[in-house]
Amino acid sequence: MKTKFLLIMLFVFTALLTACGGGNSGSATADDVIKIVWYPNESGNDLKSSRDEIGRLITEATGKEVEHQLTTDYSIAIETLVNNNADLAFMGSQGYVEANNRNDAVQTLAVKSGESGTLDDAKYYSWLAVNVDEQDKFKENGEFFLDTIADTRFSFVSNSSTSGFKVPSSSIIEHFSQQEAYADLTEEDLMGSGPLFSQVLFGNSHQGSAVNLLTGNADVAAFCDTCVEEYVELAEGEENTVGAVYRVKENAAEPFNSVTGKEFALMSSDPVLNEPFVVNMDVIGQADFDKIQELLTSDEVANNEKIFAPEDSEQSALFSKSDKERLLQVEDEWYDPIREISK
């Protein structure tokens, strides 16, 4: 009788282990799944085909299921990766530096090259923009002048965004701290109404920050060129230069569909290191890291129009391609310039 009872208890205990993922039955365990967490900028329906294609290719390369974790906040994506709840992420350089500082198992995997196909021009641009019909308010003697943003309603992306916060805030502090009234200006001061701005908004994505400007909720907004390029077109001037005017396309998808035809002008444009794909080595392991890095940096991915849409294509994709753009291996040290402005 005792033996029979023990056998029953052993069966129940084994069943419980299997139900909790401790067995090797047909259900997937954590090790069988590659989890990719995406920033809000890349979590929209417009980039679903790119996400799905990357997932499909990773499954082919590793033999493992891919799960996409979409977010509405930068900090959620960073926390997910840092706390070992994701294997892989595509994030801004500032987000990577933050994540690496908190967990050194977070490492770079690959980064998009420039048009040359190298790291030499692997950059995008951080913009400060104003509505076209209000641009004269931000000029002195016909030139844009940073002093004019004082006491305005300002929109950032997220305080973890490189081009939507770190780069512009660094420039703003450098400029205003030379004036006695703002000598002690800090990043924290720029996160809310106070010494410099009358109101501060966070768009939680580059698209959201741009829409804050175009709907009239903000007077000045920070966002980057690559995150809005599929929604806007150059209307006047030279791309990524001060004074250039961009117009929202008539067929722009959400969230720009409510502001089609609206125009904004660039009052500043600063180059930023391209965003990396990164991994948590404690979760993904070296074998899968090697397989995924080889995949992402392959010609197959570089020539995949679901991931790199041709410049003249109407298809939305994670990246655009005008020449030799591709993904390249990148080392942690490449992001040291971002660490410098984050100190």
Short mmCIF file of C-alpha atoms in Angstrom, two decimals:
data_model
loop_
_atom_site.label_atom_id
_atom_site.label_comp_id
_atom_site.label_asym_id
_atom_site.label_seq_id
_atom_site.Cartn_x
_atom_site.Cartn_y
_atom_site.Cartn_z
CA MET A 1 0.00 0.00 0.00
CA LYS A 2 2.83 2.38 0.92
CA THR A 3 4.63 1.57 -2.34
CA LYS A 4 1.46 2.27 -4.33
CA PHE A 5 1.02 5.62 -2.54
CA LEU A 6 4.62 6.61 -3.28
CA LEU A 7 4.18 5.72 -6.97
CA ILE A 8 1.04 7.87 -7.16
CA MET A 9 2.84 10.81 -5.53
CA LEU A 10 5.78 10.41 -7.93
CA PHE A 11 3.38 10.46 -10.89
CA VAL A 12 1.66 13.63 -9.60
CA PHE A 13 5.02 15.35 -8.96
CA THR A 14 6.25 14.47 -12.48
CA ALA A 15 3.02 15.77 -14.01
CA LEU A 16 3.36 19.02 -12.11
CA LEU A 17 6.95 19.47 -13.31
CA THR A 18 5.88 18.90 -16.91
CA ALA A 19 3.01 21.38 -16.61
CA CYS A 20 5.44 23.99 -15.28
CA GLY A 21 7.82 23.50 -18.21
CA GLY A 22 10.22 21.23 -16.38
CA GLY A 23 9.74 18.30 -18.75
CA ASN A 24 10.85 17.77 -22.31
CA SER A 25 7.43 17.16 -23.85
CA GLY A 26 6.16 18.86 -27.00
CA SER A 27 5.53 22.25 -25.34
CA ALA A 28 8.30 24.84 -25.76
CA THR A 29 10.55 25.78 -22.87
CA ALA A 30 12.34 29.11 -22.47
CA ASP A 31 15.42 27.70 -24.22
CA ASP A 32 13.34 26.84 -27.29
CA VAL A 33 12.20 30.43 -27.83
CA ILE A 34 14.07 33.52 -29.05
CA LYS A 35 12.31 36.56 -27.58
CA ILE A 36 12.77 39.86 -29.38
CA VAL A 37 11.71 43.08 -27.67
CA TRP A 38 11.00 46.14 -29.82
CA TYR A 39 10.96 49.86 -29.04
CA PRO A 40 7.68 51.74 -29.58
CA ASN A 41 9.08 53.17 -32.83
CA GLU A 42 9.28 49.69 -34.35
CA SER A 43 6.19 48.20 -32.65
CA GLY A 44 3.58 49.60 -35.05
CA ASN A 45 1.59 47.64 -37.64
CA ASP A 46 3.51 49.37 -40.43
CA LEU A 47 6.64 47.38 -39.53
CA LYS A 48 4.94 44.05 -38.83
CA SER A 49 6.16 42.55 -42.11
CA SER A 50 9.78 43.39 -41.18
CA ARG A 51 9.42 41.96 -37.68
CA ASP A 52 7.80 38.79 -39.03
CA GLU A 53 10.46 38.34 -41.71
CA ILE A 54 13.30 38.75 -39.21
CA GLY A 55 11.55 36.25 -36.94
CA ARG A 56 11.09 33.77 -39.78
CA LEU A 57 14.76 33.94 -40.76
CA ILE A 58 15.94 33.57 -37.15
CA THR A 59 13.73 30.49 -36.79
CA GLU A 60 15.32 29.02 -39.93
CA ALA A 61 18.82 29.78 -38.63
CA THR A 62 18.35 28.50 -35.07
CA GLY A 63 15.46 26.05 -35.30
CA LYS A 64 13.77 27.96 -32.50
CA GLU A 65 10.45 29.73 -32.23
CA VAL A 66 10.55 33.53 -32.20
CA GLU A 67 8.29 35.67 -30.02
CA HIS A 68 7.96 39.42 -30.60
CA GLN A 69 7.41 41.60 -27.56
CA LEU A 70 5.95 44.97 -28.58
CA THR A 71 6.16 47.96 -26.26
CA THR A 72 4.75 51.45 -25.81
CA ASP A 73 7.63 52.74 -23.68
CA TYR A 74 11.41 52.76 -24.09
CA SER A 75 12.01 51.89 -20.45
CA ILE A 76 9.88 48.75 -20.72
CA ALA A 77 11.99 47.48 -23.61
CA ILE A 78 15.23 48.21 -21.75
CA GLU A 79 13.99 46.61 -18.52
CA THR A 80 12.84 43.51 -20.41
CA LEU A 81 16.29 42.95 -21.89
CA VAL A 82 18.29 43.88 -18.77
CA ASN A 83 16.20 41.60 -16.53
CA ASN A 84 16.79 38.51 -18.72
CA ASN A 85 13.24 38.48 -20.10
CA ALA A 86 14.33 38.84 -23.73
CA ASP A 87 17.15 37.46 -25.86
CA LEU A 88 17.37 40.16 -28.48
CA ALA A 89 16.42 43.80 -29.03
CA PHE A 90 16.73 46.59 -31.57
CA MET A 91 17.36 49.79 -29.67
CA GLY A 92 18.92 53.23 -29.84
CA SER A 93 22.55 53.69 -28.93
CA GLN A 94 21.68 55.45 -25.66
CA GLY A 95 19.34 52.60 -24.72
CA TYR A 96 22.13 50.13 -25.42
CA VAL A 97 24.60 52.06 -23.26
CA GLU A 98 22.08 52.19 -20.41
CA ALA A 99 21.32 48.47 -20.71
CA ASN A 100 25.01 47.52 -20.89
CA ASN A 101 25.79 49.65 -17.84
CA ARG A 102 23.19 47.78 -15.84
CA ASN A 103 23.93 44.30 -17.18
CA ASP A 104 27.21 43.65 -18.95
CA ALA A 105 25.72 40.52 -20.53
CA VAL A 106 23.91 42.92 -22.89
CA GLN A 107 26.19 43.18 -25.92
CA THR A 108 26.11 44.49 -29.48
CA LEU A 109 25.19 42.14 -32.31
CA ALA A 110 24.92 44.15 -35.54
CA VAL A 111 24.27 47.66 -36.82
CA LYS A 112 23.06 49.12 -40.10
CA SER A 113 25.86 50.51 -42.26
CA GLY A 114 25.75 53.80 -44.12
CA GLU A 115 25.18 54.10 -47.86
CA SER A 116 28.82 53.11 -48.38
CA GLY A 117 28.23 49.68 -46.84
CA THR A 118 30.68 50.51 -44.03
CA LEU A 119 30.59 51.97 -40.52
CA ASP A 120 32.18 55.21 -41.76
CA ASP A 121 28.79 56.76 -42.52
CA ALA A 122 26.62 54.61 -40.25
CA LYS A 123 24.63 57.49 -38.82
CA TYR A 124 21.24 59.14 -38.77
CA TYR A 125 20.12 62.58 -37.61
CA SER A 126 18.63 64.07 -34.48
CA TRP A 127 16.30 66.92 -35.40
CA LEU A 128 14.82 69.87 -33.58
CA ALA A 129 11.78 70.92 -35.59
CA VAL A 130 9.18 73.69 -35.54
CA ASN A 131 6.00 74.20 -37.51
CA VAL A 132 6.63 76.04 -40.77
CA ASP A 133 4.11 78.79 -40.15
CA GLU A 134 5.75 79.56 -36.77
CA GLN A 135 9.41 79.26 -37.77
CA ASP A 136 10.07 83.02 -37.73
CA LYS A 137 9.48 82.99 -33.95
CA PHE A 138 12.62 80.89 -33.63
CA LYS A 139 14.91 83.09 -35.71
CA GLU A 140 17.07 86.13 -35.15
CA ASN A 141 18.31 88.08 -38.15
CA GLY A 142 16.80 85.42 -40.38
CA GLU A 143 18.71 82.51 -38.78
CA PHE A 144 17.46 79.90 -36.34
CA PHE A 145 18.69 80.75 -32.84
CA LEU A 146 18.56 78.33 -29.91
CA ASP A 147 17.79 81.04 -27.35
CA THR A 148 14.28 81.24 -28.80
CA ILE A 149 13.24 77.85 -27.41
CA ALA A 150 13.19 79.22 -23.84
CA ASP A 151 9.69 79.30 -22.30
CA THR A 152 8.23 77.13 -25.06
CA ARG A 153 6.27 73.88 -24.96
CA PHE A 154 8.85 71.23 -25.85
CA SER A 155 8.40 67.58 -26.91
CA PHE A 156 11.05 64.90 -26.42
CA VAL A 157 10.71 61.23 -27.32
CA SER A 158 11.82 59.49 -24.11
CA ASN A 159 14.60 60.20 -21.66
CA SER A 160 16.19 56.93 -22.86
CA SER A 161 16.20 58.04 -26.48
CA THR A 162 19.55 58.96 -28.02
CA SER A 163 18.35 61.26 -30.80
CA GLY A 164 15.07 62.13 -29.11
CA PHE A 165 16.58 63.24 -25.79
CA LYS A 166 20.29 62.69 -25.06
CA VAL A 167 21.72 64.43 -28.11
CA PRO A 168 19.35 67.43 -28.12
CA SER A 169 19.47 67.86 -24.34
CA SER A 170 23.27 67.83 -24.44
CA SER A 171 23.27 70.60 -27.07
CA ILE A 172 20.64 72.60 -25.21
CA ILE A 173 22.50 72.41 -21.90
CA GLU A 174 25.82 73.28 -23.55
CA HIS A 175 24.25 76.37 -25.12
CA PHE A 176 22.17 77.69 -22.22
CA SER A 177 24.61 76.91 -19.39
CA GLN A 178 26.85 79.66 -20.75
CA GLN A 179 24.20 82.16 -19.63
CA GLU A 180 24.11 83.17 -15.98
CA ALA A 181 20.40 82.50 -15.65
CA TYR A 182 20.87 78.87 -16.74
CA ALA A 183 24.38 78.20 -15.42
CA ASP A 184 23.21 75.20 -13.36
CA LEU A 185 20.84 73.72 -15.95
CA THR A 186 20.67 69.90 -15.81
CA GLU A 187 19.05 67.09 -17.77
CA GLU A 188 16.47 66.73 -15.01
CA ASP A 189 15.50 70.38 -15.49
CA LEU A 190 14.64 69.60 -19.11
CA MET A 191 12.26 66.79 -18.21
CA GLY A 192 9.51 69.05 -16.95
CA SER A 193 8.29 72.61 -16.77
CA GLY A 194 10.71 74.80 -14.86
CA PRO A 195 13.88 76.76 -15.53
CA LEU A 196 13.81 76.50 -19.34
CA PHE A 197 10.55 75.14 -20.75
CA SER A 198 6.99 76.14 -19.92
CA GLN A 199 5.83 72.58 -20.55
CA VAL A 200 7.53 69.31 -21.50
CA LEU A 201 5.86 66.44 -23.34
CA PHE A 202 7.19 62.96 -24.12
CA GLY A 203 5.92 61.36 -27.31
CA ASN A 204 7.10 57.85 -26.22
CA SER A 205 8.18 57.33 -29.84
CA HIS A 206 9.75 59.53 -32.50
CA GLN A 207 6.48 59.45 -34.39
CA GLY A 208 4.62 60.54 -31.26
CA SER A 209 6.97 63.47 -30.65
CA ALA A 210 6.59 64.66 -34.24
CA VAL A 211 2.80 64.45 -33.98
CA ASN A 212 2.93 66.46 -30.74
CA LEU A 213 4.47 69.26 -32.82
CA LEU A 214 2.21 68.94 -35.85
CA THR A 215 -1.01 68.90 -33.80
CA GLY A 216 0.02 72.11 -32.03
CA ASN A 217 0.55 70.52 -28.62
CA ALA A 218 4.23 71.46 -28.70
CA ASP A 219 6.10 74.43 -30.13
CA VAL A 220 9.39 72.56 -30.66
CA ALA A 221 9.99 68.83 -30.95
CA ALA A 222 12.94 66.47 -30.99
CA PHE A 223 12.83 63.36 -33.17
CA CYS A 224 15.00 61.61 -35.75
CA ASP A 225 14.95 61.40 -39.52
CA THR A 226 14.85 57.62 -39.98
CA CYS A 227 11.83 57.08 -37.74
CA VAL A 228 9.65 59.47 -39.71
CA GLU A 229 11.11 59.12 -43.23
CA GLU A 230 8.31 56.90 -44.51
CA TYR A 231 5.66 59.44 -43.41
CA VAL A 232 7.21 62.66 -44.71
CA GLU A 233 8.85 64.03 -47.86
CA LEU A 234 11.33 66.81 -48.44
CA ALA A 235 9.44 69.92 -49.54
CA GLU A 236 12.24 72.49 -49.55
CA GLY A 237 16.01 72.64 -49.04
CA GLU A 238 18.56 69.85 -48.58
CA GLU A 239 17.92 66.77 -46.49
CA ASN A 240 19.09 66.87 -42.87
CA THR A 241 20.19 70.50 -43.00
CA VAL A 242 19.04 73.47 -40.95
CA GLY A 243 16.17 75.21 -42.71
CA ALA A 244 15.01 72.15 -44.65
CA VAL A 245 11.21 71.84 -44.81
CA TYR A 246 9.41 68.50 -44.71
CA ARG A 247 5.76 67.78 -45.51
CA VAL A 248 3.62 64.90 -44.21
CA LYS A 249 2.59 62.70 -47.15
CA GLU A 250 -1.05 62.66 -48.16
CA ASN A 251 -1.21 58.87 -47.72
CA ALA A 252 0.73 58.79 -44.44
CA ALA A 253 -0.19 55.96 -42.08
CA GLU A 254 -1.03 56.35 -38.38
CA PRO A 255 -0.22 58.35 -36.36
CA PHE A 256 0.40 60.88 -39.16
CA ASN A 257 -2.91 60.29 -40.97
CA SER A 258 -4.51 63.12 -38.97
CA VAL A 259 -1.84 65.68 -39.95
CA THR A 260 -1.35 65.00 -43.66
CA GLY A 261 -0.04 67.99 -45.60
CA LYS A 262 1.39 69.64 -42.47
CA GLU A 263 4.92 71.02 -42.77
CA PHE A 264 7.78 71.48 -40.35
CA ALA A 265 11.22 73.10 -40.59
CA LEU A 266 14.50 71.94 -39.07
CA MET A 267 16.13 74.35 -36.66
CA SER A 268 18.95 71.88 -35.93
CA SER A 269 20.19 68.56 -37.29
CA ASP A 270 22.92 66.54 -35.54
CA PRO A 271 24.46 63.21 -36.64
CA VAL A 272 24.02 60.20 -34.34
CA LEU A 273 25.51 56.68 -34.41
CA ASN A 274 23.12 54.11 -35.89
CA GLU A 275 20.99 51.93 -33.63
CA PRO A 276 22.24 48.39 -32.90
CA PHE A 277 20.65 45.00 -32.62
CA VAL A 278 21.76 43.78 -29.19
CA VAL A 279 21.54 40.55 -27.20
CA ASN A 280 21.57 39.38 -23.62
CA MET A 281 24.33 36.75 -23.65
CA ASP A 282 23.11 35.22 -20.38
CA VAL A 283 19.84 34.33 -22.08
CA ILE A 284 20.69 33.64 -25.71
CA GLY A 285 23.99 31.77 -25.41
CA GLN A 286 27.00 31.82 -27.73
CA ALA A 287 25.73 29.26 -30.25
CA ASP A 288 22.57 31.19 -31.10
CA PHE A 289 24.46 34.49 -31.00
CA ASP A 290 26.82 33.22 -33.70
CA LYS A 291 23.98 31.90 -35.88
CA ILE A 292 21.95 35.11 -35.64
CA GLN A 293 24.93 37.38 -36.22
CA GLU A 294 25.89 35.41 -39.32
CA LEU A 295 22.29 35.65 -40.54
CA LEU A 296 21.78 39.36 -39.93
CA THR A 297 25.06 40.33 -41.59
CA SER A 298 24.42 38.12 -44.63
CA ASP A 299 23.66 39.16 -48.21
CA GLU A 300 20.33 37.38 -47.81
CA VAL A 301 19.19 39.96 -45.26
CA ALA A 302 20.84 42.91 -47.03
CA ASN A 303 18.88 42.05 -50.20
CA ASN A 304 15.60 41.22 -48.47
CA GLU A 305 13.10 43.94 -49.41
CA LYS A 306 10.91 43.16 -46.40
CA ILE A 307 13.80 44.30 -44.19
CA PHE A 308 15.63 46.76 -46.49
CA ALA A 309 13.01 48.48 -48.65
CA PRO A 310 14.36 50.05 -51.85
CA GLU A 311 14.39 53.86 -51.78
CA ASP A 312 11.61 54.14 -54.38
CA SER A 313 9.43 51.44 -52.79
CA GLU A 314 6.06 52.20 -51.23
CA GLN A 315 6.54 49.26 -48.89
CA SER A 316 7.25 49.96 -45.23
CA ALA A 317 10.32 48.25 -43.81
CA LEU A 318 12.64 48.48 -40.84
CA PHE A 319 15.37 49.99 -43.05
CA SER A 320 15.52 51.81 -46.35
CA LYS A 321 18.16 51.10 -48.97
CA SER A 322 19.52 53.57 -51.49
CA ASP A 323 22.95 52.06 -52.16
CA LYS A 324 25.08 49.48 -50.28
CA GLU A 325 23.34 49.54 -46.89
CA ARG A 326 23.53 46.30 -44.93
CA LEU A 327 23.97 45.05 -41.36
CA LEU A 328 27.53 44.79 -40.05
CA GLN A 329 29.15 43.36 -36.94
CA VAL A 330 29.86 46.08 -34.41
CA GLU A 331 31.85 46.12 -31.19
CA ASP A 332 30.82 47.67 -27.89
CA GLU A 333 33.61 50.29 -28.10
CA TRP A 334 32.00 51.84 -31.18
CA TYR A 335 29.41 53.39 -28.85
CA ASP A 336 31.94 55.10 -26.58
CA PRO A 337 31.03 58.56 -28.03
CA ILE A 338 27.48 58.01 -26.73
CA ARG A 339 28.89 57.11 -23.33
CA GLU A 340 30.75 60.42 -23.31
CA ILE A 341 27.60 62.54 -23.77
CA SER A 342 25.78 60.39 -21.19
CA LYS A 343 28.21 61.19 -18.37
#
